[in-house]
Structure formats: C-alpha cells, structure tokens
Amino acid sequence: MSTKQQIVDYWETRKYEGDMGTDWDTATEACWCCGRFTKNLEKCHIVATMLDGGDEVSNLVLLCKSCHRESPDFDNPDYMWDWIKANSAPFYEYFYSKKVLGEYKKMFGEMPMLSDEQLENVSKIIADIQKKKAGFQGGSKGYSTMACVLKEAIKTTMVEYGS
C-alpha cells in the first residue's frame, strides 16, 4: 500500500492546491477537503474498490474520517475532485462555520440581519449556550447541534436588543 507521502508526491504536480483544504506542504497532516489537522488521515479511494478502483497512488486522496464518510463513491474519478473543490475551505474553522451555517439554513431558514453589536453579542454567548444546552456525540458537537446553538444565541440576542 502507498504511503501518505507517495500520495502527496503524485498529486502535487497534477492538482492545484487552491482547490483543496490544505497546501501541499501540510498535505500529509491535513484533510484535503476540510483542512483539519489530524494524525489519522485516511487513504480514501477516488474510485472505490467495489467499483474496480485500485490501490495505486493515482486513485487515493487523504481525508479525515468525517470527510471520508461524506465523500462520493462513484466510478468517475472527476467527481471526487469536484466534491473536494466544492467543499474545501482554506482552513478548518472556515469549513466548520460553512457547514454549521448550511445546517442553520436547512433547519431554520435564512439568518436574520444583525448589527455588528448584535453579532458580537452572539459570538460572546455561544460558548455559554454550548455548555448549558448542547450535548455531543463521538467527542464533538455536530453541525446540526451547533446550528441549534447559533439559533439560541441569535434568539437570546434578539430578545436582549428588543428586535
């Protein structure tokens, strides 16, 4: 089986790093989609072995466990790169925020327009709401849970500011 460095070396000259969640110099340590740094990057088949994809470096990318689970299983290798490009972010915090905001929109609709002062208040009370009202699964809070935290923070802020 190929090493992570061999996978990086193969793709470094073939793909533009701006389409990924990491730069080539950190590509053995950070997920190529979300940019999360982890020692447990998984070798993900671009075309799954069940669809006759092989174990060669040209059919592997490095993803964190969460992104690996979400990645497409299809026989067209371009779709994996389309998915990485569509979902990647320049750093993990941005990726995470983008996912939480997407969940918020699906669950609650558009976020209300808030003033800078209201946004600052929302950001200040999020941690308190997380501790008091939100649980977690598998050691972290999911995107939908954080969308609920954001909803509560906005609701609290709107009441405090009489909006």
Backbone as a chain_set.jsonl record, in Angstrom:
{"seq": "MSTKQQIVDYWETRKYEGDMGTDWDTATEACWCCGRFTKNLEKCHIVATMLDGGDEVSNLVLLCKSCHRESPDFDNPDYMWDWIKANSAPFYEYFYSKKVLGEYKKMFGEMPMLSDEQLENVSKIIADIQKKKAGFQGGSKGYSTMACVLKEAIKTTMVEYGS", "coords": {"N": [[0.845, -1.186, 0.0], [0.443, 2.262, -0.655], [2.317, 5.019, 0.712], [1.43, 7.921, 2.695], [2.982, 10.112, 1.976], [3.832, 9.361, -0.608], [1.41, 9.499, -1.948], [0.839, 12.239, -1.764], [3.107, 13.244, -3.15], [2.582, 12.284, -5.721], [0.16, 13.633, -6.468], [0.801, 16.307, -6.174], [1.984, 17.548, -8.419], [-0.064, 17.438, -10.162], [-2.54, 18.482, -9.378], [-4.123, 21.552, -8.496], [-3.379, 23.264, -5.603], [-5.015, 25.218, -4.535], [-7.573, 24.369, -4.878], [-8.136, 22.76, -2.815], [-8.434, 21.845, 0.706], [-6.046, 22.212, 1.964], [-2.514, 22.978, 1.875], [0.203, 21.809, -0.176], [2.461, 21.429, 1.377], [1.492, 20.713, 3.867], [-0.027, 18.522, 3.389], [0.166, 15.841, 4.187], [-0.714, 15.875, 6.693], [-3.075, 17.301, 7.013], [-6.523, 17.267, 6.251], [-7.582, 16.912, 2.909], [-9.917, 18.007, 2.111], [-11.49, 19.397, 4.238], [-9.448, 20.583, 5.687], [-8.721, 20.02, 8.284], [-6.339, 19.362, 10.769], [-4.87, 16.304, 11.528], [-3.603, 13.302, 12.95], [-4.592, 11.055, 11.966], [-5.253, 10.804, 9.206], [-7.036, 9.393, 6.519], [-6.516, 7.049, 3.9], [-8.175, 7.48, 1.096], [-10.111, 6.018, -1.385], [-10.449, 7.182, -4.648], [-11.978, 6.175, -6.754], [-13.95, 3.722, -5.588], [-12.923, 0.505, -4.316], [-14.884, -1.438, -4.612], [-15.992, -0.659, -6.933], [-14.206, -1.286, -8.802], [-11.909, 0.257, -8.447], [-8.445, 0.786, -7.88], [-5.556, 0.299, -5.666], [-3.53, 2.054, -6.242], [-1.474, 5.045, -6.176], [-2.585, 7.01, -7.805], [-5.25, 6.723, -7.439], [-5.935, 7.527, -4.927], [-6.66, 9.722, -2.202], [-6.117, 11.923, 0.614], [-8.038, 12.042, 3.425], [-9.852, 13.242, 6.31], [-11.596, 11.316, 8.804], [-14.351, 12.062, 8.94], [-14.796, 13.502, 6.517], [-14.103, 11.493, 4.722], [-16.199, 9.721, 5.119], [-18.282, 11.231, 4.04], [-17.55, 11.575, 1.405], [-17.878, 11.106, -2.187], [-18.846, 7.96, -3.587], [-18.228, 6.763, -6.446], [-17.905, 5.81, -9.902], [-16.602, 7.6, -11.539], [-13.724, 9.346, -11.556], [-13.4, 12.129, -11.607], [-15.487, 13.194, -10.144], [-14.831, 12.993, -7.439], [-12.826, 14.932, -7.196], [-14.315, 17.158, -7.951], [-16.075, 17.233, -5.789], [-14.298, 17.638, -3.606], [-13.285, 20.179, -4.295], [-15.657, 21.694, -4.236], [-16.344, 21.579, -1.562], [-14.165, 22.291, -0.026], [-12.164, 24.34, 2.173], [-10.197, 27.198, 3.115], [-9.121, 26.893, 5.667], [-9.699, 24.852, 8.57], [-11.522, 25.946, 10.484], [-13.039, 27.736, 9.006], [-14.256, 25.968, 7.196], [-15.796, 24.442, 9.01], [-17.505, 26.433, 10.054], [-18.867, 27.122, 7.723], [-20.251, 24.737, 7.234], [-21.885, 24.612, 9.542], [-23.439, 26.929, 9.193], [-24.738, 26.195, 6.841], [-26.304, 24.05, 7.776], [-27.868, 25.48, 9.588], [-29.351, 27.098, 7.831], [-30.789, 25.117, 6.419], [-32.326, 24.061, 8.493], [-33.585, 26.259, 9.814], [-34.003, 28.329, 8.048], [-33.165, 31.461, 6.428], [-30.642, 33.381, 8.07], [-31.304, 36.01, 10.377], [-30.776, 39.523, 9.7], [-28.187, 41.088, 11.38], [-26.856, 43.607, 13.514], [-23.48, 44.877, 13.859], [-22.915, 45.037, 16.568], [-24.843, 43.296, 17.64], [-24.003, 40.906, 16.44], [-21.54, 40.601, 17.679], [-22.406, 40.166, 20.28], [-23.762, 37.727, 19.942], [-21.585, 36.039, 19.332], [-20.251, 36.138, 21.775], [-21.963, 34.795, 23.567], [-22.248, 32.22, 22.647], [-20.513, 30.114, 23.585], [-21.378, 29.788, 26.239], [-24.02, 28.933, 25.862], [-23.501, 26.548, 24.518], [-22.319, 25.03, 26.594], [-24.43, 24.835, 28.449], [-26.74, 23.904, 27.111], [-26.251, 22.132, 24.972], [-25.409, 18.925, 23.761], [-23.064, 16.303, 22.879], [-21.793, 14.026, 20.411], [-19.707, 11.264, 19.965], [-17.482, 12.66, 20.876], [-17.493, 15.257, 19.851], [-19.307, 18.245, 18.894], [-21.866, 18.142, 16.569], [-22.628, 19.488, 13.275], [-25.372, 20.121, 13.049], [-26.102, 20.335, 15.737], [-24.574, 22.54, 16.485], [-25.784, 24.413, 14.844], [-28.202, 24.67, 16.136], [-27.3, 25.773, 18.545], [-26.384, 28.227, 17.568], [-28.842, 29.287, 16.701], [-30.167, 29.58, 19.178], [-28.448, 31.464, 20.372], [-28.789, 33.654, 18.687], [-31.53, 34.093, 19.04], [-31.588, 34.753, 21.793], [-30.035, 37.088, 21.715], [-31.63, 38.724, 20.097], [-33.844, 39.106, 21.754], [-32.594, 40.419, 23.91], [-31.845, 42.794, 22.654], [-34.229, 43.78, 21.894], [-35.289, 43.217, 19.384]], "CA": [[0.0, 0.0, 0.0], [1.187, 3.512, -0.793], [2.425, 5.874, 1.896], [0.8, 9.231, 2.543], [3.904, 10.981, 1.242], [3.786, 8.971, -2.019], [0.151, 10.031, -2.49], [1.057, 13.686, -1.909], [4.085, 13.466, -4.223], [1.924, 12.013, -7.004], [-0.84, 14.642, -6.817], [1.339, 17.674, -6.079], [2.249, 18.088, -9.752], [-1.241, 17.21, -11.01], [-3.712, 19.217, -8.906], [-3.885, 22.885, -7.963], [-3.676, 23.207, -4.177], [-6.083, 26.157, -4.21], [-8.849, 23.659, -4.963], [-8.173, 21.82, -1.695], [-8.469, 22.432, 2.035], [-4.701, 22.25, 2.528], [-1.412, 23.212, 0.944], [0.984, 20.577, -0.351], [3.44, 21.239, 2.457], [0.825, 20.108, 5.025], [-0.985, 17.553, 2.852], [0.217, 14.542, 4.876], [-1.194, 16.113, 8.058], [-4.363, 17.996, 7.0], [-7.512, 16.729, 5.312], [-7.578, 17.613, 1.632], [-11.197, 18.676, 1.93], [-11.844, 20.381, 5.27], [-8.26, 21.235, 6.221], [-8.476, 19.656, 9.687], [-5.085, 18.673, 11.054], [-5.074, 15.081, 12.285], [-2.617, 12.238, 12.734], [-5.323, 9.898, 11.466], [-5.77, 10.946, 7.843], [-7.326, 8.103, 5.894], [-6.298, 6.915, 2.458], [-9.522, 7.349, 0.54], [-10.135, 5.677, -2.807], [-11.192, 8.092, -5.521], [-12.967, 5.211, -7.238], [-13.955, 2.67, -4.574], [-12.514, -0.832, -4.77], [-16.093, -2.164, -5.033], [-16.297, -0.203, -8.297], [-12.99, -1.643, -9.543], [-10.8, 1.181, -8.217], [-7.28, 0.105, -7.326], [-4.836, 0.882, -4.535], [-2.406, 2.866, -6.708], [-1.499, 6.431, -5.706], [-3.453, 7.81, -8.676], [-6.637, 6.507, -7.034], [-6.035, 7.784, -3.493], [-6.525, 11.054, -1.624], [-6.043, 11.85, 2.07], [-9.17, 12.727, 4.046], [-10.16, 12.895, 7.696], [-12.652, 10.302, 8.896], [-15.655, 12.66, 8.612], [-14.87, 13.777, 5.07], [-14.077, 10.2, 4.035], [-17.57, 9.207, 5.188], [-19.147, 12.041, 3.182], [-17.048, 11.654, 0.031], [-18.654, 10.318, -3.148], [-18.434, 6.634, -4.057], [-18.714, 6.721, -7.82], [-16.858, 5.291, -10.787], [-15.976, 8.687, -12.286], [-12.776, 9.977, -10.627], [-13.556, 13.586, -11.591], [-16.474, 13.582, -9.147], [-14.148, 13.179, -6.159], [-12.167, 16.24, -7.226], [-15.388, 18.156, -7.942], [-16.577, 17.28, -4.415], [-13.27, 18.28, -2.775], [-13.253, 21.599, -4.638], [-16.914, 22.322, -3.802], [-16.474, 21.57, -0.103], [-12.942, 22.658, 0.683], [-12.061, 25.66, 2.77], [-8.774, 27.493, 3.315], [-8.711, 26.372, 6.961], [-10.779, 24.057, 9.129], [-12.528, 26.754, 11.165], [-13.933, 28.256, 7.965], [-15.031, 24.819, 6.733], [-16.751, 24.115, 10.058], [-18.504, 27.501, 10.079], [-19.66, 26.987, 6.497], [-21.149, 23.597, 7.448], [-22.87, 24.988, 10.556], [-24.363, 27.875, 8.565], [-25.561, 25.417, 5.916], [-27.297, 23.345, 8.599], [-28.784, 26.502, 10.105], [-30.267, 27.484, 6.744], [-31.702, 23.991, 6.157], [-33.218, 23.853, 9.625], [-34.309, 27.429, 10.291], [-34.126, 29.345, 7.009], [-32.117, 32.488, 6.398], [-30.315, 34.048, 9.321], [-31.733, 37.418, 10.363], [-29.719, 40.528, 9.61], [-27.806, 41.552, 12.706], [-25.869, 44.682, 13.54], [-22.168, 44.444, 14.356], [-23.04, 44.883, 18.026], [-25.594, 42.064, 17.878], [-23.13, 39.78, 16.083], [-20.549, 40.471, 18.752], [-23.104, 39.555, 21.412], [-23.979, 36.323, 19.582], [-20.322, 35.305, 19.471], [-19.901, 36.068, 23.196], [-22.81, 33.889, 24.341], [-22.27, 30.871, 22.067], [-19.852, 29.128, 24.47], [-22.244, 29.558, 27.396], [-25.148, 28.119, 25.398], [-22.954, 25.21, 24.258], [-22.127, 24.327, 27.866], [-25.679, 24.637, 29.182], [-27.87, 23.347, 26.369], [-25.893, 21.269, 23.845], [-24.628, 17.717, 24.01], [-22.149, 15.939, 21.799], [-21.691, 12.606, 20.065], [-18.388, 10.912, 19.461], [-16.446, 13.589, 21.306], [-17.603, 16.61, 19.302], [-20.645, 18.713, 18.568], [-22.117, 18.084, 15.136], [-23.042, 20.712, 12.597], [-26.76, 20.44, 13.386], [-26.12, 20.797, 17.126], [-24.055, 23.915, 16.511], [-26.8, 25.271, 14.235], [-29.156, 24.931, 17.222], [-26.623, 26.71, 19.452], [-26.428, 29.527, 16.899], [-30.244, 29.737, 16.747], [-30.422, 30.044, 20.55], [-27.664, 32.68, 20.598], [-29.464, 34.724, 17.937], [-32.803, 34.344, 19.715], [-31.268, 35.464, 23.034], [-29.58, 38.428, 21.348], [-32.773, 39.487, 19.592], [-34.64, 39.491, 22.939], [-31.827, 41.417, 24.662], [-31.802, 44.043, 21.912], [-35.592, 44.173, 21.584], [-35.536, 43.116, 17.935]], "C": [[0.89, 1.25, 0.0], [1.247, 4.272, 0.528], [1.704, 7.192, 1.623], [1.689, 10.168, 1.731], [3.916, 10.64, -0.247], [2.519, 9.509, -2.685], [0.299, 11.535, -2.737], [1.992, 13.971, -3.078], [3.452, 13.263, -5.599], [1.014, 13.192, -7.395], [-0.3, 16.066, -6.848], [1.578, 18.31, -7.446], [1.028, 17.998, -10.672], [-2.483, 18.008, -10.622], [-3.292, 20.546, -8.309], [-4.3, 22.908, -6.496], [-4.756, 24.191, -3.753], [-7.465, 25.546, -4.282], [-9.045, 22.708, -3.787], [-8.193, 22.568, -0.37], [-7.108, 22.507, 2.702], [-3.702, 22.629, 1.444], [-0.605, 21.93, 0.849], [1.971, 20.349, 0.783], [2.824, 20.675, 3.74], [-0.12, 18.973, 4.621], [-0.895, 16.152, 3.445], [-0.356, 14.649, 6.284], [-2.594, 16.717, 8.113], [-5.265, 17.415, 5.914], [-7.547, 17.578, 4.041], [-8.888, 18.326, 1.361], [-11.395, 19.776, 2.971], [-10.652, 21.102, 5.865], [-7.939, 20.902, 7.665], [-7.15, 18.921, 9.815], [-5.384, 17.461, 11.922], [-3.959, 14.09, 11.97], [-3.266, 11.027, 12.075], [-5.951, 10.122, 10.097], [-5.947, 9.565, 7.243], [-7.017, 8.161, 4.409], [-7.652, 6.559, 1.856], [-9.425, 7.053, -0.955], [-10.974, 6.691, -3.573], [-12.309, 7.316, -6.206], [-12.862, 4.022, -6.29], [-13.534, 1.321, -5.156], [-13.724, -1.653, -5.226], [-16.526, -1.781, -6.445], [-15.075, -0.36, -9.194], [-11.876, -0.6, -9.466], [-9.657, 0.433, -7.544], [-6.652, 0.853, -6.169], [-3.651, 1.74, -4.959], [-2.581, 4.324, -6.281], [-2.418, 7.311, -6.548], [-4.931, 7.648, -8.335], [-6.833, 6.773, -5.539], [-5.894, 9.272, -3.182], [-6.5, 10.884, -0.11], [-7.145, 12.71, 2.689], [-9.279, 12.349, 5.516], [-11.333, 11.91, 7.676], [-14.02, 10.859, 8.482], [-15.807, 12.909, 7.118], [-14.865, 12.479, 4.269], [-15.484, 9.614, 3.991], [-18.492, 9.939, 4.221], [-18.749, 12.012, 1.708], [-17.838, 10.748, -0.911], [-18.016, 8.956, -3.444], [-19.028, 6.46, -5.447], [-17.578, 6.299, -8.726], [-16.184, 6.352, -11.654], [-15.038, 9.433, -11.343], [-12.89, 11.5, -10.564], [-14.517, 14.041, -10.493], [-15.847, 13.768, -7.77], [-13.503, 14.557, -6.111], [-13.192, 17.363, -7.255], [-15.908, 18.347, -6.517], [-15.576, 17.981, -3.496], [-13.26, 19.786, -3.034], [-14.498, 22.325, -4.11], [-17.004, 22.463, -2.287], [-15.264, 22.09, 0.65], [-13.011, 24.092, 1.194], [-10.589, 25.924, 3.067], [-8.245, 27.07, 4.687], [-9.929, 25.745, 7.62], [-11.878, 24.897, 9.779], [-13.524, 27.336, 10.16], [-14.831, 27.141, 7.429], [-16.152, 24.507, 7.726], [-17.87, 25.155, 10.103], [-19.437, 27.409, 8.876], [-20.682, 25.853, 6.647], [-22.248, 23.936, 8.453], [-23.897, 25.945, 9.948], [-25.267, 27.187, 7.546], [-26.657, 24.653, 6.644], [-28.333, 24.319, 9.141], [-29.828, 26.842, 9.036], [-31.265, 26.366, 6.437], [-32.742, 23.851, 7.263], [-34.126, 25.042, 9.913], [-34.535, 28.511, 9.236], [-32.982, 30.345, 7.085], [-31.885, 33.072, 7.786], [-30.802, 35.486, 9.257], [-30.525, 38.345, 10.232], [-29.452, 41.057, 11.014], [-26.791, 42.683, 12.581], [-24.538, 44.108, 14.022], [-22.215, 44.18, 15.857], [-23.783, 43.586, 18.372], [-24.751, 40.833, 17.547], [-22.076, 39.529, 17.148], [-21.176, 39.797, 19.971], [-23.346, 38.064, 21.153], [-22.701, 35.524, 19.812], [-19.905, 35.163, 20.934], [-20.712, 35.014, 23.947], [-22.861, 32.457, 23.8], [-21.666, 29.828, 23.018], [-20.723, 28.795, 25.67], [-23.428, 28.665, 27.016], [-24.683, 26.694, 25.117], [-22.855, 24.41, 25.555], [-23.446, 23.949, 28.514], [-26.73, 23.823, 28.432], [-27.524, 22.297, 25.324], [-25.075, 20.067, 24.299], [-23.679, 17.463, 22.86], [-22.168, 14.431, 21.6], [-20.298, 12.352, 19.527], [-17.306, 11.919, 19.797], [-16.519, 14.985, 20.721], [-19.057, 16.957, 19.016], [-20.802, 18.736, 17.052], [-22.592, 19.417, 14.578], [-24.471, 21.102, 12.972], [-26.88, 20.919, 14.83], [-25.638, 22.24, 17.201], [-25.008, 24.883, 15.818], [-27.863, 25.625, 15.276], [-28.574, 25.916, 18.231], [-26.678, 28.112, 18.853], [-27.834, 30.111, 16.943], [-30.57, 30.304, 18.13], [-29.682, 31.347, 20.845], [-28.302, 33.874, 19.888], [-30.766, 35.101, 18.632], [-32.579, 35.149, 21.001], [-30.862, 36.906, 22.742], [-30.746, 39.301, 20.888], [-33.659, 39.957, 20.76], [-33.912, 40.601, 23.712], [-31.834, 42.78, 23.99], [-33.188, 44.515, 21.465], [-35.919, 44.126, 20.115], [-36.611, 42.101, 17.625]], "O": [[1.965, 1.258, 0.6], [0.339, 4.178, 1.354], [1.408, 7.531, 0.477], [1.199, 10.929, 0.897], [4.003, 11.546, -1.075], [2.549, 9.925, -3.844], [-0.076, 12.036, -3.798], [1.707, 14.838, -3.905], [3.76, 13.997, -6.538], [1.089, 13.688, -8.519], [-0.891, 16.937, -7.486], [1.384, 19.516, -7.599], [1.08, 18.431, -11.824], [-3.381, 18.193, -11.443], [-2.233, 20.653, -7.69], [-5.449, 22.605, -6.175], [-5.361, 24.009, -2.697], [-8.431, 26.138, -3.8], [-10.006, 21.94, -3.76], [-7.994, 23.782, -0.331], [-7.02, 22.832, 3.886], [-4.012, 22.603, 0.253], [-0.722, 21.057, 1.71], [2.285, 19.206, 1.115], [3.553, 20.207, 4.614], [-0.924, 18.518, 5.435], [-1.796, 15.343, 3.227], [-0.475, 13.647, 6.989], [-3.243, 16.655, 9.157], [-4.817, 17.116, 4.806], [-7.543, 18.807, 4.101], [-8.959, 19.168, 0.466], [-11.462, 20.955, 2.623], [-10.825, 22.145, 6.496], [-6.983, 21.441, 8.223], [-6.871, 17.982, 9.07], [-6.072, 17.575, 12.937], [-3.442, 14.053, 10.854], [-2.58, 10.087, 11.673], [-7.071, 9.674, 9.854], [-5.114, 8.678, 7.434], [-7.226, 9.179, 3.75], [-8.191, 5.476, 2.086], [-8.737, 7.759, -1.694], [-12.092, 7.01, -3.169], [-13.457, 7.761, -6.23], [-11.811, 3.387, -6.198], [-13.762, 1.037, -6.332], [-13.601, -2.478, -6.132], [-17.321, -2.479, -7.075], [-14.927, 0.33, -10.202], [-10.994, -0.573, -10.325], [-9.889, -0.457, -6.726], [-7.143, 1.899, -5.743], [-2.841, 2.119, -4.114], [-3.701, 4.781, -6.053], [-2.977, 8.277, -6.029], [-5.774, 8.359, -8.883], [-7.8, 6.291, -4.95], [-5.113, 9.984, -3.814], [-6.828, 9.811, 0.396], [-7.185, 13.927, 2.507], [-8.85, 11.269, 5.921], [-11.972, 11.709, 6.643], [-14.763, 10.199, 7.755], [-16.83, 12.566, 6.526], [-15.548, 12.376, 3.25], [-15.913, 9.081, 2.968], [-19.391, 9.328, 3.643], [-19.546, 12.392, 0.85], [-18.4, 9.74, -0.482], [-16.794, 8.836, -3.535], [-20.182, 6.062, -5.6], [-16.41, 6.419, -8.356], [-15.281, 6.029, -12.427], [-15.507, 10.093, -10.416], [-12.511, 12.1, -9.559], [-14.38, 15.146, -9.968], [-16.295, 14.623, -7.006], [-13.614, 15.267, -5.111], [-12.972, 18.413, -6.651], [-16.154, 19.473, -6.084], [-15.965, 18.829, -2.692], [-13.23, 20.579, -2.092], [-14.399, 23.44, -3.597], [-17.669, 23.37, -1.785], [-15.342, 22.307, 1.859], [-13.79, 24.92, 0.721], [-9.816, 24.984, 3.25], [-7.036, 26.907, 4.851], [-11.064, 26.069, 7.269], [-13.058, 24.578, 9.63], [-14.719, 27.415, 10.443], [-16.028, 27.347, 7.231], [-17.307, 24.33, 7.338], [-19.046, 24.801, 10.182], [-20.647, 27.596, 9.001], [-21.835, 25.991, 6.238], [-23.41, 23.589, 8.243], [-25.097, 25.783, 10.167], [-26.432, 27.556, 7.402], [-27.801, 24.612, 6.191], [-29.529, 24.025, 9.153], [-31.029, 26.869, 9.308], [-32.447, 26.63, 6.219], [-33.906, 23.556, 6.993], [-35.304, 24.863, 10.222], [-35.197, 29.511, 9.515], [-31.962, 30.097, 7.728], [-32.82, 33.235, 8.571], [-30.727, 36.119, 8.205], [-29.407, 37.993, 10.607], [-30.376, 41.426, 11.74], [-25.976, 42.708, 11.658], [-24.482, 42.989, 14.531], [-21.626, 43.218, 16.348], [-23.39, 42.868, 19.291], [-24.776, 39.84, 18.274], [-21.764, 38.384, 17.474], [-20.548, 38.957, 20.615], [-23.155, 37.239, 22.046], [-22.735, 34.453, 20.418], [-19.271, 34.173, 21.298], [-20.195, 34.397, 24.878], [-23.453, 31.579, 24.427], [-22.26, 28.77, 23.227], [-20.798, 27.635, 26.075], [-23.791, 27.754, 27.761], [-25.386, 25.736, 25.44], [-23.261, 23.249, 25.607], [-23.573, 22.858, 29.07], [-27.528, 23.124, 29.056], [-28.425, 21.623, 24.827], [-24.166, 20.19, 25.12], [-23.511, 18.304, 21.976], [-22.513, 13.669, 22.503], [-19.775, 13.131, 18.731], [-16.313, 12.022, 19.077], [-15.687, 15.829, 21.056], [-19.916, 16.081, 18.911], [-19.962, 19.288, 16.342], [-22.912, 20.344, 15.321], [-24.755, 22.28, 13.19], [-27.674, 21.815, 15.119], [-26.229, 23.063, 17.901], [-25.041, 26.062, 16.169], [-28.366, 26.749, 15.296], [-29.282, 26.797, 18.718], [-26.985, 29.076, 19.554], [-28.0, 31.304, 17.195], [-31.172, 31.371, 18.244], [-30.229, 32.237, 21.497], [-28.346, 34.976, 20.434], [-31.071, 36.283, 18.795], [-33.297, 36.113, 21.266], [-31.288, 37.831, 23.433], [-30.833, 40.474, 21.25], [-34.162, 41.08, 20.745], [-34.522, 41.59, 24.116], [-31.83, 43.809, 24.667], [-33.316, 45.512, 20.755], [-36.739, 44.909, 19.637], [-36.943, 41.89, 16.458]]}, "num_chains": 1, "name": "protein.A"}
